[in-house]
Coordinates of C-alpha atoms and ligand atoms in Angstrom, one line a residue:
L27 CA -7.9 21.5 -62.0
P28 CA -7.3 20.5 -65.7
V29 CA -5.9 22.9 -67.7
F30 CA -6.7 22.7 -71.2
L31 CA -5.1 24.2 -73.9
P32 CA -6.9 24.1 -77.5
D33 CA -4.9 23.9 -80.2
G34 CA -4.5 26.7 -82.6
V35 CA -5.3 29.4 -79.6
K36 CA -1.8 31.1 -79.7
N37 CA -3.3 32.2 -83.4
I38 CA -6.3 34.4 -81.8
K39 CA -5.7 37.6 -80.7
T40 CA -8.8 39.1 -78.3
E41 CA -9.3 42.4 -78.1
S42 CA -10.6 44.6 -75.4
E43 CA -14.3 44.5 -74.7
S44 CA -16.3 46.4 -72.8
G45 CA -19.8 46.0 -72.5
M46 CA -22.1 42.3 -74.0
S47 CA -21.5 41.6 -77.9
T48 CA -23.1 38.6 -78.8
K49 CA -20.6 36.2 -78.1
D50 CA -20.8 36.8 -74.4
S51 CA -24.0 36.7 -74.2
L52 CA -24.3 33.8 -76.3
L53 CA -21.5 32.1 -73.8
L54 CA -23.7 33.3 -70.7
H55 CA -26.2 31.2 -71.9
L56 CA -24.4 28.4 -72.2
K57 CA -22.6 28.5 -69.0
T58 CA -26.3 29.4 -67.6
H59 CA -27.2 26.1 -68.8
P60 CA -23.8 23.9 -67.8
G61 CA -23.9 20.6 -69.4
S62 CA -27.3 20.6 -71.0
W63 CA -28.2 21.1 -74.8
V64 CA -29.4 24.5 -75.4
S65 CA -31.1 24.8 -79.3
G66 CA -29.7 27.2 -81.9
E67 CA -33.2 28.2 -82.6
S68 CA -33.9 29.3 -79.0
I69 CA -30.6 30.9 -79.6
S70 CA -30.7 32.8 -82.4
R71 CA -34.5 33.8 -80.9
D72 CA -33.6 34.9 -77.7
H73 CA -30.3 37.1 -78.7
A74 CA -32.2 37.8 -81.9
V75 CA -29.5 37.0 -84.4
S76 CA -29.7 34.7 -87.5
R77 CA -29.0 30.9 -87.2
S78 CA -25.7 31.6 -89.1
A79 CA -24.7 34.9 -87.3
V80 CA -25.0 32.2 -84.0
W81 CA -23.0 29.4 -85.8
K82 CA -20.6 32.3 -86.5
Q83 CA -19.9 33.2 -82.8
I84 CA -19.7 29.9 -81.7
R85 CA -16.7 28.7 -83.8
R86 CA -15.2 32.3 -82.3
L87 CA -15.7 30.8 -79.0
R88 CA -14.3 27.4 -79.9
E89 CA -11.0 29.7 -81.6
E90 CA -11.1 31.5 -77.9
G91 CA -10.7 27.3 -76.6
Y92 CA -14.2 26.6 -75.3
T93 CA -15.1 22.8 -75.8
I94 CA -18.8 23.0 -77.3
E95 CA -20.4 20.2 -78.9
S96 CA -23.1 20.7 -81.6
S97 CA -25.8 18.4 -82.9
T98 CA -27.7 19.2 -85.8
K99 CA -30.9 17.6 -84.0
K100 CA -29.9 19.1 -79.7
G101 CA -28.3 22.4 -80.6
Y102 CA -25.1 23.2 -79.0
R103 CA -23.4 22.7 -75.3
L104 CA -20.6 23.9 -73.1
L105 CA -18.3 21.0 -72.1
E106 CA -15.4 23.2 -70.8
S107 CA -14.1 26.4 -70.8
P108 CA -10.3 27.4 -71.1
D109 CA -7.9 28.2 -68.2
L110 CA -6.8 31.5 -70.1
L111 CA -7.8 34.9 -68.6
L112 CA -10.5 35.8 -71.1
P113 CA -12.2 39.3 -70.6
Q114 CA -15.5 37.2 -70.5
E115 CA -14.0 34.6 -67.6
I116 CA -12.6 37.5 -65.5
R117 CA -16.0 39.7 -65.5
D118 CA -18.2 36.5 -65.3
G119 CA -18.8 36.6 -61.7
L120 CA -16.0 39.2 -60.3
E121 CA -17.4 40.7 -57.1
T122 CA -16.0 44.3 -57.6
R123 CA -17.5 47.3 -58.5
V124 CA -14.2 49.4 -60.4
F125 CA -10.9 47.4 -60.7
G126 CA -11.8 44.9 -64.3
K127 CA -15.9 46.2 -64.4
N128 CA -14.0 48.8 -67.6
E129 CA -11.3 48.2 -69.7
I130 CA -10.0 44.8 -69.6
H131 CA -7.2 44.3 -72.2
H132 CA -5.8 40.5 -73.0
F133 CA -2.6 39.3 -74.8
I134 CA -2.2 35.6 -75.9
E135 CA 1.6 37.3 -75.4
T136 CA 3.5 40.9 -75.5
D137 CA 6.3 41.8 -74.1
S138 CA 5.7 43.4 -71.0
T139 CA 1.8 44.2 -69.7
N140 CA 3.5 47.2 -67.5
I141 CA 4.3 48.3 -70.7
R142 CA 0.9 48.0 -72.2
A143 CA -0.7 49.8 -69.4
R144 CA 1.5 52.8 -69.3
E145 CA 0.7 53.7 -73.2
L146 CA -3.2 52.9 -72.0
A147 CA -2.7 55.5 -69.0
E148 CA -1.1 58.0 -71.4
K149 CA -4.3 57.9 -73.8
G150 CA -6.4 58.6 -70.7
A151 CA -7.3 54.9 -69.7
P152 CA -9.7 55.3 -66.8
E153 CA -8.4 53.9 -63.1
G154 CA -9.4 50.3 -62.5
T155 CA -8.3 49.2 -66.3
L156 CA -6.6 45.5 -66.6
V157 CA -4.2 44.3 -68.9
L158 CA -3.3 40.7 -69.1
A159 CA -1.1 38.6 -70.8
E160 CA -0.9 34.5 -70.9
K161 CA 2.6 34.7 -71.7
Q162 CA 5.6 37.9 -72.0
T163 CA 8.8 38.2 -73.7
G164 CA 10.1 41.0 -72.1
G165 CA 8.4 40.6 -68.3
R166 CA 9.8 43.1 -66.0
G167 CA 11.0 43.1 -62.6
R168 CA 12.2 45.9 -60.2
K169 CA 15.9 46.8 -61.0
G170 CA 15.9 46.3 -64.9
R171 CA 15.7 42.4 -63.9
N172 CA 13.6 40.1 -66.0
W173 CA 10.5 38.7 -64.9
H174 CA 9.8 34.4 -65.8
S175 CA 6.7 34.3 -67.3
P176 CA 5.9 31.3 -69.5
P177 CA 2.8 30.8 -71.4
R178 CA -0.2 30.4 -68.8
G179 CA 2.1 30.2 -65.8
G180 CA 1.4 32.5 -64.1
I181 CA -1.0 35.5 -63.2
Y182 CA 0.8 39.1 -65.3
V183 CA -1.4 41.5 -64.6
S184 CA -1.4 45.3 -64.3
L185 CA -3.8 47.8 -63.3
I186 CA -4.0 51.3 -63.9
L187 CA -4.7 53.6 -60.9
R188 CA -5.5 57.6 -60.5
P189 CA -5.5 58.2 -56.8
A190 CA -5.1 62.0 -55.4
L191 CA -2.0 61.1 -53.5
S192 CA 1.1 63.0 -53.5
P193 CA 4.1 61.2 -55.3
A194 CA 6.3 60.5 -51.7
E195 CA 2.9 58.3 -50.5
S196 CA 3.3 56.0 -53.7
P197 CA 5.2 53.8 -52.1
K198 CA 1.9 52.7 -49.6
I199 CA 0.6 51.4 -52.8
T200 CA 2.8 48.5 -53.4
L201 CA 2.8 47.3 -49.3
L202 CA -1.1 47.4 -50.0
T203 CA -0.9 45.7 -53.3
A204 CA 1.5 43.0 -51.5
V205 CA -1.5 42.6 -48.3
A206 CA -3.9 42.1 -50.6
L207 CA -2.5 39.5 -52.9
A208 CA -1.4 37.7 -49.2
D209 CA -4.5 38.1 -47.7
A210 CA -6.4 36.8 -51.3
L211 CA -3.8 33.8 -51.2
T212 CA -4.7 33.1 -47.5
S213 CA -8.5 32.9 -48.5
I214 CA -8.1 30.3 -50.6
S215 CA -4.6 28.2 -49.5
P216 CA -3.8 26.7 -46.2
L217 CA 0.0 27.8 -46.9
E218 CA 1.9 30.5 -45.1
F219 CA 2.2 33.5 -47.4
R220 CA 5.0 35.7 -45.6
I221 CA 5.9 39.7 -47.1
K222 CA 9.5 40.9 -47.6
W223 CA 9.3 44.0 -47.8
P224 CA 9.3 46.3 -50.2
N225 CA 7.1 43.7 -52.0
D226 CA 8.1 40.2 -52.2
L227 CA 5.6 37.6 -51.7
L228 CA 7.3 34.6 -49.7
I229 CA 6.3 30.9 -49.4
H230 CA 8.8 28.6 -47.0
G231 CA 11.2 31.6 -48.2
K232 CA 10.9 31.3 -51.7
K233 CA 9.7 33.8 -53.5
I234 CA 6.1 33.4 -55.1
A235 CA 5.2 36.7 -56.3
G236 CA 6.6 40.2 -57.6
I237 CA 5.0 43.6 -57.8
L238 CA 6.7 46.4 -60.0
T239 CA 5.0 50.0 -59.2
E240 CA 5.6 52.9 -61.5
M241 CA 4.2 55.9 -61.8
T242 CA 3.9 59.5 -63.5
T243 CA 3.9 62.6 -61.8
E244 CA 2.0 65.9 -62.5
M245 CA 3.3 69.0 -60.4
D246 CA 3.0 67.6 -56.9
R247 CA 0.2 64.9 -57.8
V248 CA 0.4 61.6 -58.7
G249 CA -0.4 61.1 -62.7
Y250 CA -1.8 57.5 -62.5
I251 CA 0.2 54.3 -61.1
V252 CA 0.9 51.0 -62.9
V253 CA 0.7 48.2 -60.6
G254 CA 2.1 45.7 -62.0
L255 CA 2.0 42.0 -60.2
G256 CA 3.5 38.9 -61.3
L257 CA 2.4 35.6 -59.6
N258 CA 3.7 32.5 -59.8
V259 CA 0.6 30.0 -60.0
N260 CA 0.9 26.7 -62.4
T261 CA 4.9 27.0 -62.9
R262 CA 6.7 24.0 -62.6
H263 CA 10.0 24.9 -63.6
F264 CA 11.9 27.6 -63.2
P265 CA 15.5 28.7 -65.0
A266 CA 18.4 27.4 -63.3
S267 CA 19.3 30.9 -62.4
I268 CA 16.2 31.2 -60.4
A269 CA 14.9 27.4 -59.4
K270 CA 16.4 27.8 -55.6
T271 CA 14.8 31.1 -54.8
A272 CA 11.8 30.6 -57.0
T273 CA 8.6 28.7 -56.2
S274 CA 5.0 28.6 -57.3
L275 CA 1.4 27.4 -55.9
C276 CA 1.4 24.9 -57.6
L277 CA 5.0 23.5 -56.6
E278 CA 4.2 24.6 -53.1
A279 CA 0.6 23.5 -52.8
G280 CA 0.9 20.1 -55.3
E281 CA -1.8 21.0 -57.0
M282 CA -3.1 23.6 -59.8
F283 CA -5.3 26.4 -59.3
S284 CA -7.2 28.7 -61.8
R285 CA -5.7 31.1 -62.5
V286 CA -9.4 33.5 -63.4
Q287 CA -10.2 32.8 -60.4
L288 CA -6.9 33.8 -57.9
L289 CA -7.4 36.8 -60.3
R290 CA -10.8 37.6 -59.1
V291 CA -10.4 37.0 -55.3
F292 CA -6.9 39.4 -55.9
L293 CA -8.8 42.0 -57.0
T294 CA -11.9 41.9 -54.7
H295 CA -9.1 42.3 -52.1
F296 CA -7.6 45.0 -53.8
E297 CA -10.2 46.8 -54.1
E298 CA -11.5 47.1 -51.0
R299 CA -8.1 47.3 -49.3
Y300 CA -7.5 50.4 -52.2
T301 CA -11.1 52.0 -51.2
S302 CA -10.4 51.6 -47.6
F303 CA -6.9 53.0 -47.7
I304 CA -8.1 56.4 -50.0
H305 CA -11.1 57.0 -47.8
Q306 CA -9.8 56.3 -43.8
G307 CA -6.1 55.4 -44.2
F308 CA -2.9 53.5 -44.3
E309 CA -2.9 52.3 -40.6
P310 CA -4.8 49.0 -41.3
V311 CA -2.8 47.8 -44.2
L312 CA 0.4 48.8 -42.2
N313 CA -0.6 47.1 -39.3
R314 CA -1.6 43.7 -41.6
W315 CA 1.5 44.5 -43.3
K316 CA 3.5 44.4 -40.1
D317 CA 1.4 40.8 -39.3
L318 CA 2.9 39.7 -42.6
S319 CA 6.6 40.4 -42.7
D320 CA 8.4 39.3 -39.7
I321 CA 11.3 41.7 -40.5
I322 CA 11.2 44.1 -37.6
G323 CA 13.7 43.6 -35.2
K324 CA 15.8 41.6 -37.8
P325 CA 19.5 42.1 -38.7
I326 CA 19.6 43.0 -42.2
R327 CA 21.8 44.4 -45.3
V328 CA 20.1 46.6 -47.9
D329 CA 21.7 46.3 -51.8
M330 CA 20.9 49.9 -53.0
I331 CA 21.9 50.8 -56.3
D332 CA 24.8 53.2 -54.4
G333 CA 26.1 50.7 -52.1
A334 CA 25.0 48.5 -49.0
L335 CA 23.6 49.5 -45.3
V336 CA 23.8 47.1 -43.0
G337 CA 21.8 46.7 -39.7
T338 CA 18.8 46.2 -37.4
V339 CA 15.2 46.8 -38.7
Q340 CA 13.5 49.5 -36.4
D341 CA 10.4 49.8 -37.9
V342 CA 8.5 50.6 -41.1
D343 CA 6.8 54.0 -40.8
A344 CA 3.5 55.2 -41.6
D345 CA 4.4 55.8 -45.1
G346 CA 6.1 52.4 -46.0
V347 CA 9.4 53.5 -45.4
L348 CA 12.3 51.4 -43.9
L349 CA 13.6 52.7 -40.6
L350 CA 17.5 50.6 -40.6
K351 CA 19.2 51.0 -37.2
D352 CA 22.8 50.5 -38.1
D353 CA 25.6 49.8 -35.5
A354 CA 26.9 53.2 -34.7
G355 CA 22.4 53.6 -33.8
N356 CA 21.7 55.9 -36.7
I357 CA 18.7 55.5 -38.4
H358 CA 18.4 55.3 -42.2
R359 CA 15.2 55.9 -44.0
I360 CA 15.2 53.2 -47.2
F361 CA 12.5 53.9 -50.0
S362 CA 13.6 51.3 -52.0
G363 CA 16.6 48.1 -51.9
D364 CA 16.6 44.3 -51.7
V365 CA 16.7 43.5 -48.5
I366 CA 19.2 40.2 -47.4
L367 CA 18.6 38.8 -44.1
T368 CA 22.2 38.4 -42.5
Ligands
BTN1 C1 9.9 42.1 -58.9 O1 9.9 41.6 -57.9 O2 11.0 42.3 -59.3 C2 8.6 42.4 -59.5 C3 8.1 41.9 -60.8 C4 6.8 41.9 -61.2 C5 6.3 41.3 -62.3 C6 4.9 41.9 -63.3 S1 4.7 40.6 -64.2 C7 3.1 41.8 -64.9 C8 3.9 42.9 -64.9 N1 4.7 43.3 -65.8 C9 6.1 43.7 -66.3 O3 6.7 43.6 -66.9 N2 6.3 42.9 -64.8 C10 5.1 42.9 -64.1

Protein backbone atom coordinates (compact mmCIF):
# COMPACT_ATOMS: atom_id res chain seq x y z
CA LEU A 1 0.00 0.00 0.00
CA PRO A 2 1.60 3.25 -1.02
CA VAL A 3 1.83 5.76 1.75
CA PHE A 4 1.22 9.02 0.06
CA LEU A 5 2.40 12.08 1.85
CA PRO A 6 1.42 15.37 0.37
CA ASP A 7 3.51 18.48 0.57
CA GLY A 8 2.33 21.03 3.01
CA VAL A 9 0.27 18.62 5.01
CA LYS A 10 2.12 19.60 8.15
CA ASN A 11 0.59 23.02 7.96
CA ILE A 12 -2.98 21.99 8.08
CA LYS A 13 -4.86 21.61 11.26
CA THR A 14 -7.84 19.30 11.31
CA GLU A 15 -10.26 19.89 14.08
CA SER A 16 -12.82 17.72 15.67
CA GLU A 17 -15.72 17.21 13.41
CA SER A 18 -19.21 16.04 13.96
CA GLY A 19 -22.04 15.75 11.53
CA MET A 20 -21.41 15.95 7.82
CA SER A 21 -19.90 19.12 6.45
CA THR A 22 -20.00 20.13 2.79
CA LYS A 23 -16.43 18.93 2.55
CA ASP A 24 -17.32 15.47 3.92
CA SER A 25 -20.32 15.01 1.69
CA LEU A 26 -18.33 16.19 -1.31
CA LEU A 27 -15.65 13.66 -0.46
CA LEU A 28 -18.25 10.95 -0.13
CA HIS A 29 -19.59 11.92 -3.54
CA LEU A 30 -16.12 11.62 -5.09
CA LYS A 31 -15.47 8.33 -3.30
CA THR A 32 -18.64 6.78 -4.59
CA HIS A 33 -17.42 7.49 -8.13
CA PRO A 34 -13.84 6.24 -7.79
CA GLY A 35 -11.60 7.17 -10.70
CA SER A 36 -14.42 8.73 -12.70
CA TRP A 37 -15.21 12.34 -13.44
CA VAL A 38 -17.91 14.15 -11.55
CA SER A 39 -18.96 17.48 -12.96
CA GLY A 40 -18.72 20.60 -10.84
CA GLU A 41 -22.21 21.46 -11.92
CA SER A 42 -23.75 18.23 -10.64
CA ILE A 43 -21.86 18.59 -7.37
CA SER A 44 -23.06 22.13 -6.82
CA ARG A 45 -26.62 21.06 -7.67
CA ASP A 46 -26.62 17.94 -5.43
CA HIS A 47 -25.08 19.76 -2.50
CA ALA A 48 -26.94 23.03 -3.02
CA VAL A 49 -23.76 25.10 -2.98
CA SER A 50 -22.20 27.45 -5.50
CA ARG A 51 -19.52 26.35 -7.97
CA SER A 52 -17.00 28.48 -6.15
CA ALA A 53 -17.91 26.84 -2.84
CA VAL A 54 -17.25 23.47 -4.48
CA TRP A 55 -13.89 24.71 -5.65
CA LYS A 56 -13.05 25.91 -2.14
CA GLN A 57 -13.84 22.51 -0.62
CA ILE A 58 -11.80 20.75 -3.32
CA ARG A 59 -8.89 22.98 -2.35
CA ARG A 60 -9.33 22.05 1.32
CA LEU A 61 -9.38 18.35 0.47
CA ARG A 62 -6.19 18.76 -1.53
CA GLU A 63 -4.59 20.49 1.42
CA GLU A 64 -5.48 17.46 3.52
CA GLY A 65 -3.62 15.25 1.05
CA TYR A 66 -6.27 14.01 -1.38
CA THR A 67 -5.14 13.83 -4.98
CA ILE A 68 -8.02 15.28 -6.99
CA GLU A 69 -7.69 15.93 -10.66
CA SER A 70 -9.69 18.74 -12.16
CA SER A 71 -10.68 19.65 -15.69
CA THR A 72 -12.73 22.62 -16.78
CA LYS A 73 -14.69 20.39 -19.13
CA LYS A 74 -15.09 17.20 -17.11
CA GLY A 75 -15.10 18.32 -13.49
CA TYR A 76 -13.27 16.47 -10.73
CA ARG A 77 -12.04 12.99 -9.99
CA LEU A 78 -10.47 11.45 -6.92
CA LEU A 79 -7.23 9.62 -7.64
CA GLU A 80 -5.79 8.93 -4.21
CA SER A 81 -6.62 9.36 -0.54
CA PRO A 82 -3.88 10.08 2.00
CA ASP A 83 -2.90 7.61 4.70
CA LEU A 84 -3.70 10.06 7.44
CA LEU A 85 -5.95 9.25 10.36
CA LEU A 86 -8.44 11.89 9.29
CA PRO A 87 -11.85 11.78 10.97
CA GLN A 88 -13.69 11.43 7.67
CA GLU A 89 -11.47 8.51 6.63
CA ILE A 90 -12.02 6.68 9.90
CA ARG A 91 -15.78 7.21 9.84
CA ASP A 92 -16.08 5.94 6.28
CA GLY A 93 -17.07 2.29 6.77
CA LEU A 94 -16.62 2.24 10.55
CA GLU A 95 -18.81 -0.54 11.94
CA THR A 96 -19.11 0.51 15.57
CA ARG A 97 -22.06 1.98 17.42
CA VAL A 98 -20.31 4.37 19.81
CA PHE A 99 -16.51 4.26 19.52
CA GLY A 100 -15.46 6.88 17.00
CA LYS A 101 -19.06 7.75 16.20
CA ASN A 102 -19.18 11.00 18.10
CA GLU A 103 -16.13 13.13 18.56
CA ILE A 104 -12.88 12.48 16.75
CA HIS A 105 -10.03 14.87 17.44
CA HIS A 106 -7.12 14.67 15.05
CA PHE A 107 -3.73 16.31 15.40
CA ILE A 108 -0.92 16.39 12.89
CA GLU A 109 1.31 16.79 15.92
CA THR A 110 0.74 16.90 19.66
CA ASP A 111 2.69 16.08 22.79
CA SER A 112 0.55 13.18 23.93
CA THR A 113 -2.92 12.03 22.89
CA ASN A 114 -3.51 10.82 26.46
CA ILE A 115 -3.00 14.36 27.75
CA ARG A 116 -5.36 15.77 25.09
CA ALA A 117 -7.94 13.09 25.91
CA ARG A 118 -7.81 13.86 29.62
CA GLU A 119 -8.42 17.55 28.93
CA LEU A 120 -11.40 16.65 26.77
CA ALA A 121 -12.74 14.19 29.33
CA GLU A 122 -12.51 16.87 32.03
CA LYS A 123 -14.69 19.07 29.81
CA GLY A 124 -17.25 16.27 29.53
CA ALA A 125 -16.35 14.56 26.24
CA PRO A 126 -18.59 11.50 25.90
CA GLU A 127 -17.69 7.82 25.94
CA GLY A 128 -16.20 6.73 22.64
CA THR A 129 -14.39 10.02 21.96
CA LEU A 130 -11.19 9.43 20.02
CA VAL A 131 -8.00 11.47 20.04
CA LEU A 132 -5.48 10.75 17.32
CA ALA A 133 -2.11 12.12 16.33
CA GLU A 134 0.11 11.54 13.32
CA LYS A 135 3.09 12.29 15.53
CA GLN A 136 3.65 12.73 19.27
CA THR A 137 6.43 14.88 20.62
CA GLY A 138 5.96 13.61 24.18
CA GLY A 139 4.34 10.21 23.72
CA ARG A 140 4.07 8.64 27.15
CA GLY A 141 4.66 5.04 28.12
CA ARG A 142 4.19 3.41 31.47
CA LYS A 143 6.43 4.38 34.37
CA GLY A 144 7.33 7.75 32.94
CA ARG A 145 8.90 6.21 29.86
CA ASN A 146 8.66 7.73 26.46
CA TRP A 147 6.73 6.21 23.52
CA HIS A 148 8.57 6.55 20.22
CA SER A 149 5.98 8.23 17.95
CA PRO A 150 7.46 9.19 14.57
CA PRO A 151 5.16 10.85 11.99
CA ARG A 152 2.68 8.39 10.47
CA GLY A 153 4.74 5.45 11.68
CA GLY A 154 2.14 4.12 14.02
CA ILE A 155 -1.30 4.57 15.43
CA TYR A 156 -1.24 6.82 18.47
CA VAL A 157 -4.75 6.93 19.81
CA SER A 158 -6.54 7.60 23.06
CA LEU A 159 -10.13 6.63 23.74
CA ILE A 160 -12.37 8.00 26.46
CA LEU A 161 -14.48 5.50 28.40
CA ARG A 162 -17.02 6.13 31.13
CA PRO A 163 -17.86 2.70 32.49
CA ALA A 164 -19.86 2.15 35.68
CA LEU A 165 -17.04 0.24 37.36
CA SER A 166 -15.27 0.35 40.66
CA PRO A 167 -11.67 1.60 40.40
CA ALA A 168 -10.41 -1.86 41.44
CA GLU A 169 -11.82 -3.25 38.21
CA SER A 170 -9.91 -0.87 35.97
CA PRO A 171 -6.99 -3.26 35.25
CA LYS A 172 -9.55 -5.33 33.37
CA ILE A 173 -9.83 -2.56 30.79
CA THR A 174 -6.13 -2.81 29.99
CA LEU A 175 -6.33 -6.57 29.56
CA LEU A 176 -9.44 -6.17 27.45
CA THR A 177 -7.71 -3.65 25.19
CA ALA A 178 -4.77 -5.98 24.65
CA VAL A 179 -7.11 -8.85 23.78
CA ALA A 180 -9.10 -6.70 21.35
CA LEU A 181 -5.91 -5.54 19.68
CA ALA A 182 -4.52 -9.06 19.36
CA ASP A 183 -7.82 -10.24 17.88
CA ALA A 184 -7.94 -7.31 15.46
CA LEU A 185 -4.39 -7.94 14.26
CA THR A 186 -4.96 -11.69 14.00
CA SER A 187 -7.94 -10.98 11.74
CA ILE A 188 -5.77 -9.13 9.22
CA SER A 189 -2.41 -10.90 9.48
CA PRO A 190 -1.17 -14.47 9.79
CA LEU A 191 1.53 -13.39 12.25
CA GLU A 192 1.38 -14.80 15.75
CA PHE A 193 0.68 -12.19 18.40
CA ARG A 194 1.27 -12.75 22.10
CA ILE A 195 0.40 -10.68 25.13
CA LYS A 196 2.88 -9.96 27.87
CA TRP A 197 1.24 -9.04 31.16
CA PRO A 198 -0.25 -6.60 31.61
CA ASN A 199 -0.25 -4.56 28.45
CA ASP A 200 2.40 -5.39 25.90
CA LEU A 201 1.72 -6.96 22.56
CA LEU A 202 4.59 -8.93 21.08
CA ILE A 203 5.55 -10.57 17.82
CA HIS A 204 8.49 -12.97 17.93
CA GLY A 205 9.28 -11.69 21.42
CA LYS A 206 9.52 -8.04 20.33
CA LYS A 207 7.13 -5.32 21.38
CA ILE A 208 4.77 -4.02 18.75
CA ALA A 209 2.23 -2.19 20.92
CA GLY A 210 1.75 -0.78 24.39
CA ILE A 211 -1.25 0.45 26.33
CA LEU A 212 -1.34 3.24 28.88
CA THR A 213 -4.57 3.35 30.85
CA GLU A 214 -5.25 6.36 33.06
CA MET A 215 -8.31 7.00 35.15
CA THR A 216 -9.98 9.32 37.62
CA THR A 217 -12.16 8.21 40.49
CA GLU A 218 -15.30 9.75 41.90
CA MET A 219 -16.26 8.38 45.28
CA ASP A 220 -15.98 4.63 44.76
CA ARG A 221 -16.59 4.77 41.02
CA VAL A 222 -14.46 5.32 37.95
CA GLY A 223 -14.93 8.89 36.69
CA TYR A 224 -13.48 8.30 33.27
CA ILE A 225 -10.79 6.10 31.79
CA VAL A 226 -8.42 7.14 29.02
CA VAL A 227 -7.08 4.14 27.14
CA GLY A 228 -3.97 5.14 25.22
CA LEU A 229 -2.72 2.77 22.57
CA GLY A 230 0.52 2.97 20.67
CA LEU A 231 0.82 0.49 17.80
CA ASN A 232 3.92 0.39 15.63
CA VAL A 233 2.55 -0.05 12.13
CA ASN A 234 4.84 1.21 9.35
CA THR A 235 7.82 2.35 11.44
CA ARG A 236 11.03 0.87 10.06
CA HIS A 237 13.67 2.40 12.28
CA PHE A 238 13.74 2.57 16.04
CA PRO A 239 16.21 4.47 18.21
CA ALA A 240 19.22 2.40 19.25
CA SER A 241 17.97 2.15 22.83
CA ILE A 242 14.92 0.12 21.80
CA ALA A 243 16.02 -1.29 18.44
CA LYS A 244 16.51 -4.78 19.90
CA THR A 245 13.22 -4.95 21.76
CA ALA A 246 10.80 -3.05 19.53
CA THR A 247 9.32 -3.96 16.20
CA SER A 248 6.49 -2.97 13.86
CA LEU A 249 3.89 -4.75 11.78
CA CYS A 250 5.67 -3.64 8.65
CA LEU A 251 9.04 -4.98 9.76
CA GLU A 252 7.52 -8.34 10.71
CA ALA A 253 5.14 -8.76 7.79
CA GLY A 254 7.37 -7.22 5.12
CA GLU A 255 4.61 -4.95 3.83
CA MET A 256 2.98 -1.68 4.78
CA PHE A 257 -0.48 -1.44 6.27
CA SER A 258 -3.24 1.14 6.06
CA ARG A 259 -3.44 2.67 9.52
CA VAL A 260 -6.99 3.86 8.93
CA GLN A 261 -8.17 0.36 8.14
CA LEU A 262 -6.32 -1.11 11.10
CA LEU A 263 -7.81 1.43 13.43
CA ARG A 264 -11.34 0.67 12.22
CA VAL A 265 -10.83 -3.05 12.73
CA PHE A 266 -9.40 -2.46 16.19
CA LEU A 267 -12.29 -0.19 17.20
CA THR A 268 -14.80 -2.82 16.13
CA HIS A 269 -13.12 -5.54 18.20
CA PHE A 270 -12.61 -3.19 21.11
CA GLU A 271 -16.24 -2.08 21.24
CA GLU A 272 -17.47 -5.66 20.96
CA ARG A 273 -15.28 -6.85 23.83
CA TYR A 274 -16.09 -3.82 25.94
CA THR A 275 -19.85 -4.13 25.47
CA SER A 276 -19.77 -7.84 26.23
CA PHE A 277 -17.64 -7.19 29.32
CA ILE A 278 -20.06 -4.56 30.66
CA HIS A 279 -23.13 -6.72 30.03
CA GLN A 280 -21.89 -10.27 30.41
CA GLY A 281 -18.80 -10.11 32.57
CA PHE A 282 -15.08 -10.54 32.25
CA GLU A 283 -14.63 -14.28 31.91
CA PRO A 284 -14.50 -14.55 28.09
CA VAL A 285 -11.87 -11.78 27.98
CA LEU A 286 -9.83 -13.43 30.69
CA ASN A 287 -9.93 -16.81 28.96
CA ARG A 288 -8.82 -15.30 25.68
CA TRP A 289 -6.14 -13.34 27.49
CA LYS A 290 -4.81 -16.53 29.03
CA ASP A 291 -4.67 -18.16 25.57
CA LEU A 292 -2.72 -15.23 24.21
CA SER A 293 -0.19 -14.89 27.02
CA ASP A 294 1.88 -17.94 27.73
CA ILE A 295 2.97 -16.66 31.08
CA ILE A 296 1.15 -19.01 33.45
CA GLY A 297 3.50 -21.52 35.04
CA LYS A 298 6.58 -19.58 33.90
CA PRO A 299 9.40 -18.43 36.19
CA ILE A 300 9.61 -14.64 36.14
CA ARG A 301 10.96 -11.57 37.84
CA VAL A 302 8.70 -8.58 38.30
CA ASP A 303 10.29 -5.18 38.62
CA MET A 304 8.10 -2.82 40.59
CA ILE A 305 8.46 0.67 41.93
CA ASP A 306 9.48 -0.63 45.36
CA GLY A 307 11.73 -3.49 44.29
CA ALA A 308 11.66 -6.81 42.47
CA LEU A 309 9.96 -10.13 43.14
CA VAL A 310 11.00 -13.51 41.79
CA GLY A 311 8.75 -16.53 41.46
CA THR A 312 6.45 -18.54 39.27
CA VAL A 313 3.26 -17.21 37.75
CA GLN A 314 0.39 -19.01 39.41
CA ASP A 315 -2.44 -17.36 37.54
CA VAL A 316 -4.07 -14.12 36.57
CA ASP A 317 -7.11 -13.74 38.78
CA ALA A 318 -10.62 -12.68 37.83
CA ASP A 319 -9.67 -9.01 38.28
CA GLY A 320 -6.65 -9.19 35.99
CA VAL A 321 -4.21 -9.22 38.88
CA LEU A 322 -1.07 -11.33 38.51
CA LEU A 323 -0.59 -14.02 41.17
CA LEU A 324 3.05 -14.81 41.76
CA LYS A 325 4.24 -17.68 43.94
CA ASP A 326 7.65 -17.06 45.47
CA ASP A 327 10.16 -19.73 46.50
CA ALA A 328 8.75 -19.83 50.02
CA GLY A 329 5.33 -20.61 48.60
CA ASN A 330 3.78 -17.21 49.35
CA ILE A 331 1.36 -15.81 46.83
CA HIS A 332 1.79 -12.14 45.86
CA ARG A 333 -0.94 -10.13 44.16
CA ILE A 334 0.72 -7.83 41.64
CA PHE A 335 -1.21 -4.95 40.11
CA SER A 336 1.48 -3.44 37.96
CA GLY A 337 5.12 -3.98 37.11
CA ASP A 338 7.52 -5.13 34.40
CA VAL A 339 7.67 -8.84 33.80
CA ILE A 340 10.97 -10.44 32.81
CA LEU A 341 11.04 -14.13 32.00
CA THR A 342 13.89 -15.78 33.93
C1 LIG B 1 3.71 1.34 27.33
O1 LIG B 1 3.85 0.21 26.86
O2 LIG B 1 4.57 1.82 28.09
C2 LIG B 1 2.49 2.13 26.98
C3 LIG B 1 2.65 2.97 25.75
C4 LIG B 1 1.42 3.76 25.38
C5 LIG B 1 1.64 4.71 24.22
C6 LIG B 1 0.38 5.36 23.74
S1 LIG B 1 0.57 6.23 22.22
C7 LIG B 1 -0.99 6.97 22.39
C8 LIG B 1 -1.15 7.31 23.85
N1 LIG B 1 -0.61 8.64 24.12
C9 LIG B 1 0.47 8.58 24.91
O3 LIG B 1 1.15 9.56 25.27
N2 LIG B 1 0.71 7.31 25.24
C10 LIG B 1 -0.26 6.39 24.68
